[in-house]
Amino acid sequence: QVQLVESGGGLVQAGGSLRLSCVASGRTFSRYAMGWFRQAPGKEREFVAAISWSFSNTNYADSVKGRFTISRDNAQNTLYLQMNSLKPEDTAVYYCAAGAGSYDYWGQGTQVTVSS
């Protein structure tokens, strides 16, 4: 079992920035892709961004492309999500996930609230 713990959420004004972190521990996950998902009030969970743990290939949802940047530090077993130009519609609980093919491991989530 891989354990994932998110941090870095908070309350910001529209146009502001936050940096989320996800620290991974447990069994090796070097073969896993890593991703960020979010779930806003009244909405289904949605994909935000993904990255290859080994080679740093990235993918983004259209809604965040150009504003969010996913990255990782393998030495620290940490995944990041830099969020710039935040909008009220970005308000959600953000979850870190890991897996091969499907995302089998999930963190507990960190709340991001963007006020207008």
PDB file of N, CA and C in Angstrom, residues 65-116:
ATOM      1  N   LYS A  65      -5.143  24.279 -17.914  1.00  0.00           N
ATOM      2  CA  LYS A  65      -3.972  24.395 -18.779  1.00  0.00           C
ATOM      3  C   LYS A  65      -3.524  25.849 -18.880  1.00  0.00           C
ATOM      4  N   GLY A  66      -2.235  26.073 -18.694  1.00  0.00           N
ATOM      5  CA  GLY A  66      -1.684  27.412 -18.735  1.00  0.00           C
ATOM      6  C   GLY A  66      -1.682  28.115 -17.397  1.00  0.00           C
ATOM      7  N   ARG A  67      -2.417  27.589 -16.420  1.00  0.00           N
ATOM      8  CA  ARG A  67      -2.482  28.179 -15.088  1.00  0.00           C
ATOM      9  C   ARG A  67      -1.838  27.299 -14.024  1.00  0.00           C
ATOM     10  N   PHE A  68      -1.983  25.984 -14.171  1.00  0.00           N
ATOM     11  CA  PHE A  68      -1.452  25.036 -13.191  1.00  0.00           C
ATOM     12  C   PHE A  68      -0.237  24.325 -13.770  1.00  0.00           C
ATOM     13  N   THR A  69       0.705  23.973 -12.902  1.00  0.00           N
ATOM     14  CA  THR A  69       1.881  23.216 -13.299  1.00  0.00           C
ATOM     15  C   THR A  69       2.101  22.058 -12.332  1.00  0.00           C
ATOM     16  N   ILE A  70       2.158  20.842 -12.863  1.00  0.00           N
ATOM     17  CA  ILE A  70       2.440  19.674 -12.044  1.00  0.00           C
ATOM     18  C   ILE A  70       3.929  19.351 -12.150  1.00  0.00           C
ATOM     19  N   SER A  71       4.530  18.972 -11.039  1.00  0.00           N
ATOM     20  CA  SER A  71       5.944  18.616 -11.019  1.00  0.00           C
ATOM     21  C   SER A  71       6.190  17.612  -9.906  1.00  0.00           C
ATOM     22  N   ARG A  72       7.391  17.076  -9.859  1.00  0.00           N
ATOM     23  CA  ARG A  72       7.714  16.111  -8.812  1.00  0.00           C
ATOM     24  C   ARG A  72       9.184  16.174  -8.463  1.00  0.00           C
ATOM     25  N   ASP A  73       9.493  15.714  -7.255  1.00  0.00           N
ATOM     26  CA  ASP A  73      10.850  15.595  -6.768  1.00  0.00           C
ATOM     27  C   ASP A  73      10.998  14.165  -6.274  1.00  0.00           C
ATOM     28  N   ASN A  74      11.599  13.315  -7.098  1.00  0.00           N
ATOM     29  CA  ASN A  74      11.707  11.902  -6.749  1.00  0.00           C
ATOM     30  C   ASN A  74      12.553  11.673  -5.496  1.00  0.00           C
ATOM     31  N   ALA A  75      13.587  12.492  -5.303  1.00  0.00           N
ATOM     32  CA  ALA A  75      14.440  12.339  -4.132  1.00  0.00           C
ATOM     33  C   ALA A  75      13.663  12.554  -2.841  1.00  0.00           C
ATOM     34  N   GLN A  76      12.651  13.410  -2.887  1.00  0.00           N
ATOM     35  CA  GLN A  76      11.833  13.691  -1.714  1.00  0.00           C
ATOM     36  C   GLN A  76      10.490  12.974  -1.753  1.00  0.00           C
ATOM     37  N   ASN A  77      10.279  12.139  -2.771  1.00  0.00           N
ATOM     38  CA  ASN A  77       9.026  11.395  -2.932  1.00  0.00           C
ATOM     39  C   ASN A  77       7.817  12.317  -2.862  1.00  0.00           C
ATOM     40  N   THR A  78       7.924  13.447  -3.542  1.00  0.00           N
ATOM     41  CA  THR A  78       6.906  14.475  -3.423  1.00  0.00           C
ATOM     42  C   THR A  78       6.384  14.926  -4.780  1.00  0.00           C
ATOM     43  N   LEU A  79       5.076  15.068  -4.870  1.00  0.00           N
ATOM     44  CA  LEU A  79       4.388  15.592  -6.041  1.00  0.00           C
ATOM     45  C   LEU A  79       3.885  16.991  -5.713  1.00  0.00           C
ATOM     46  N   TYR A  80       3.938  17.892  -6.693  1.00  0.00           N
ATOM     47  CA  TYR A  80       3.512  19.270  -6.488  1.00  0.00           C
ATOM     48  C   TYR A  80       2.472  19.681  -7.521  1.00  0.00           C
ATOM     49  N   LEU A  81       1.660  20.648  -7.138  1.00  0.00           N
ATOM     50  CA  LEU A  81       0.775  21.314  -8.077  1.00  0.00           C
ATOM     51  C   LEU A  81       0.843  22.811  -7.799  1.00  0.00           C
ATOM     52  N   GLN A  82       1.498  23.541  -8.690  1.00  0.00           N
ATOM     53  CA  GLN A  82       1.550  24.991  -8.604  1.00  0.00           C
ATOM     54  C   GLN A  82       0.322  25.553  -9.300  1.00  0.00           C
ATOM     55  N   MET A  83      -0.486  26.303  -8.572  1.00  0.00           N
ATOM     56  CA  MET A  83      -1.730  26.836  -9.096  1.00  0.00           C
ATOM     57  C   MET A  83      -1.655  28.355  -9.120  1.00  0.00           C
ATOM     58  N   ASN A  84      -1.681  28.927 -10.309  1.00  0.00           N
ATOM     59  CA  ASN A  84      -1.647  30.373 -10.495  1.00  0.00           C
ATOM     60  C   ASN A  84      -2.948  30.855 -11.113  1.00  0.00           C
ATOM     61  N   SER A  85      -3.177  32.156 -11.026  1.00  0.00           N
ATOM     62  CA  SER A  85      -4.379  32.771 -11.592  1.00  0.00           C
ATOM     63  C   SER A  85      -5.639  32.025 -11.169  1.00  0.00           C
ATOM     64  N   LEU A  86      -5.743  31.765  -9.892  1.00  0.00           N
ATOM     65  CA  LEU A  86      -6.857  30.972  -9.386  1.00  0.00           C
ATOM     66  C   LEU A  86      -8.191  31.682  -9.577  1.00  0.00           C
ATOM     67  N   LYS A  87      -9.208  30.888  -9.852  1.00  0.00           N
ATOM     68  CA  LYS A  87     -10.567  31.365 -10.067  1.00  0.00           C
ATOM     69  C   LYS A  87     -11.493  30.762  -9.015  1.00  0.00           C
ATOM     70  N   PRO A  88     -12.610  31.424  -8.728  1.00  0.00           N
ATOM     71  CA  PRO A  88     -13.555  30.839  -7.765  1.00  0.00           C
ATOM     72  C   PRO A  88     -13.977  29.418  -8.139  1.00  0.00           C
ATOM     73  N   GLU A  89     -14.080  29.117  -9.418  1.00  0.00           N
ATOM     74  CA  GLU A  89     -14.464  27.784  -9.852  1.00  0.00           C
ATOM     75  C   GLU A  89     -13.389  26.727  -9.603  1.00  0.00           C
ATOM     76  N   ASP A  90     -12.195  27.149  -9.176  1.00  0.00           N
ATOM     77  CA  ASP A  90     -11.164  26.201  -8.773  1.00  0.00           C
ATOM     78  C   ASP A  90     -11.376  25.701  -7.353  1.00  0.00           C
ATOM     79  N   THR A  91     -12.314  26.289  -6.643  1.00  0.00           N
ATOM     80  CA  THR A  91     -12.604  25.867  -5.278  1.00  0.00           C
ATOM     81  C   THR A  91     -13.003  24.400  -5.253  1.00  0.00           C
ATOM     82  N   ALA A  92     -12.300  23.608  -4.459  1.00  0.00           N
ATOM     83  CA  ALA A  92     -12.546  22.172  -4.404  1.00  0.00           C
ATOM     84  C   ALA A  92     -11.629  21.547  -3.368  1.00  0.00           C
ATOM     85  N   VAL A  93     -11.900  20.291  -3.051  1.00  0.00           N
ATOM     86  CA  VAL A  93     -10.938  19.477  -2.331  1.00  0.00           C
ATOM     87  C   VAL A  93     -10.036  18.827  -3.372  1.00  0.00           C
ATOM     88  N   TYR A  94      -8.743  19.007  -3.223  1.00  0.00           N
ATOM     89  CA  TYR A  94      -7.776  18.477  -4.174  1.00  0.00           C
ATOM     90  C   TYR A  94      -7.141  17.212  -3.626  1.00  0.00           C
ATOM     91  N   TYR A  95      -7.100  16.174  -4.467  1.00  0.00           N
ATOM     92  CA  TYR A  95      -6.589  14.875  -4.075  1.00  0.00           C
ATOM     93  C   TYR A  95      -5.392  14.473  -4.917  1.00  0.00           C
ATOM     94  N   CYS A  96      -4.387  13.942  -4.270  1.00  0.00           N
ATOM     95  CA  CYS A  96      -3.250  13.323  -4.926  1.00  0.00           C
ATOM     96  C   CYS A  96      -3.576  11.855  -5.167  1.00  0.00           C
ATOM     97  N   ALA A  97      -3.163  11.325  -6.330  1.00  0.00           N
ATOM     98  CA  ALA A  97      -3.427   9.934  -6.648  1.00  0.00           C
ATOM     99  C   ALA A  97      -2.234   9.306  -7.349  1.00  0.00           C
ATOM    100  N   ALA A  98      -2.118   7.981  -7.230  1.00  0.00           N
ATOM    101  CA  ALA A  98      -1.032   7.242  -7.863  1.00  0.00           C
ATOM    102  C   ALA A  98      -1.540   5.902  -8.350  1.00  0.00           C
ATOM    103  N   GLY A  99      -0.924   5.412  -9.429  1.00  0.00           N
ATOM    104  CA  GLY A  99      -1.284   4.108  -9.930  1.00  0.00           C
ATOM    105  C   GLY A  99      -0.648   3.786 -11.261  1.00  0.00           C
ATOM    106  N   ALA A 100      -0.853   2.569 -11.708  1.00  0.00           N
ATOM    107  CA  ALA A 100      -0.403   2.106 -13.010  1.00  0.00           C
ATOM    108  C   ALA A 100      -1.630   1.791 -13.848  1.00  0.00           C
ATOM    109  N   GLY A 101      -1.920   2.642 -14.813  1.00  0.00           N
ATOM    110  CA  GLY A 101      -3.132   2.499 -15.603  1.00  0.00           C
ATOM    111  C   GLY A 101      -4.296   3.208 -14.943  1.00  0.00           C
ATOM    112  N   SER A 102      -4.787   2.653 -13.865  1.00  0.00           N
ATOM    113  CA  SER A 102      -5.805   3.290 -13.047  1.00  0.00           C
ATOM    114  C   SER A 102      -5.170   3.828 -11.775  1.00  0.00           C
ATOM    115  N   TYR A 103      -5.839   4.777 -11.131  1.00  0.00           N
ATOM    116  CA  TYR A 103      -5.342   5.352  -9.886  1.00  0.00           C
ATOM    117  C   TYR A 103      -5.890   4.553  -8.712  1.00  0.00           C
ATOM    118  N   ASP A 104      -5.023   3.779  -8.082  1.00  0.00           N
ATOM    119  CA  ASP A 104      -5.416   2.873  -7.004  1.00  0.00           C
ATOM    120  C   ASP A 104      -5.168   3.444  -5.615  1.00  0.00           C
ATOM    121  N   TYR A 105      -4.337   4.466  -5.512  1.00  0.00           N
ATOM    122  CA  TYR A 105      -3.974   5.042  -4.222  1.00  0.00           C
ATOM    123  C   TYR A 105      -4.333   6.516  -4.197  1.00  0.00           C
ATOM    124  N   TRP A 106      -4.922   6.939  -3.081  1.00  0.00           N
ATOM    125  CA  TRP A 106      -5.422   8.297  -2.941  1.00  0.00           C
ATOM    126  C   TRP A 106      -5.051   8.899  -1.602  1.00  0.00           C
ATOM    127  N   GLY A 107      -4.791  10.195  -1.600  1.00  0.00           N
ATOM    128  CA  GLY A 107      -4.585  10.917  -0.365  1.00  0.00           C
ATOM    129  C   GLY A 107      -5.907  11.329   0.253  1.00  0.00           C
ATOM    130  N   GLN A 108      -5.828  12.006   1.385  1.00  0.00           N
ATOM    131  CA  GLN A 108      -7.033  12.399   2.123  1.00  0.00           C
ATOM    132  C   GLN A 108      -7.645  13.699   1.615  1.00  0.00           C
ATOM    133  N   GLY A 109      -6.901  14.439   0.815  1.00  0.00           N
ATOM    134  CA  GLY A 109      -7.392  15.675   0.234  1.00  0.00           C
ATOM    135  C   GLY A 109      -6.986  16.910   1.015  1.00  0.00           C
ATOM    136  N   THR A 110      -6.896  18.033   0.308  1.00  0.00           N
ATOM    137  CA  THR A 110      -6.631  19.319   0.924  1.00  0.00           C
ATOM    138  C   THR A 110      -7.560  20.355   0.300  1.00  0.00           C
ATOM    139  N   GLN A 111      -8.170  21.178   1.144  1.00  0.00           N
ATOM    140  CA  GLN A 111      -9.184  22.123   0.690  1.00  0.00           C
ATOM    141  C   GLN A 111      -8.546  23.363   0.078  1.00  0.00           C
ATOM    142  N   VAL A 112      -9.013  23.732  -1.105  1.00  0.00           N
ATOM    143  CA  VAL A 112      -8.638  24.983  -1.749  1.00  0.00           C
ATOM    144  C   VAL A 112      -9.900  25.812  -1.932  1.00  0.00           C
ATOM    145  N   THR A 113      -9.897  27.028  -1.395  1.00  0.00           N
ATOM    146  CA  THR A 113     -11.038  27.920  -1.524  1.00  0.00           C
ATOM    147  C   THR A 113     -10.585  29.237  -2.140  1.00  0.00           C
ATOM    148  N   VAL A 114     -11.215  29.627  -3.236  1.00  0.00           N
ATOM    149  CA  VAL A 114     -10.869  30.851  -3.946  1.00  0.00           C
ATOM    150  C   VAL A 114     -12.057  31.803  -3.883  1.00  0.00           C
ATOM    151  N   SER A 115     -11.860  32.965  -3.284  1.00  0.00           N
ATOM    152  CA  SER A 115     -12.922  33.946  -3.147  1.00  0.00           C
ATOM    153  C   SER A 115     -12.852  34.976  -4.270  1.00  0.00           C
ATOM    154  N   SER A 116     -14.006  35.532  -4.640  1.00  0.00           N
ATOM    155  CA  SER A 116     -14.071  36.519  -5.703  1.00  0.00           C
ATOM    156  C   SER A 116     -14.056  37.928  -5.151  1.00  0.00           C
TER     157      SER A 116
END
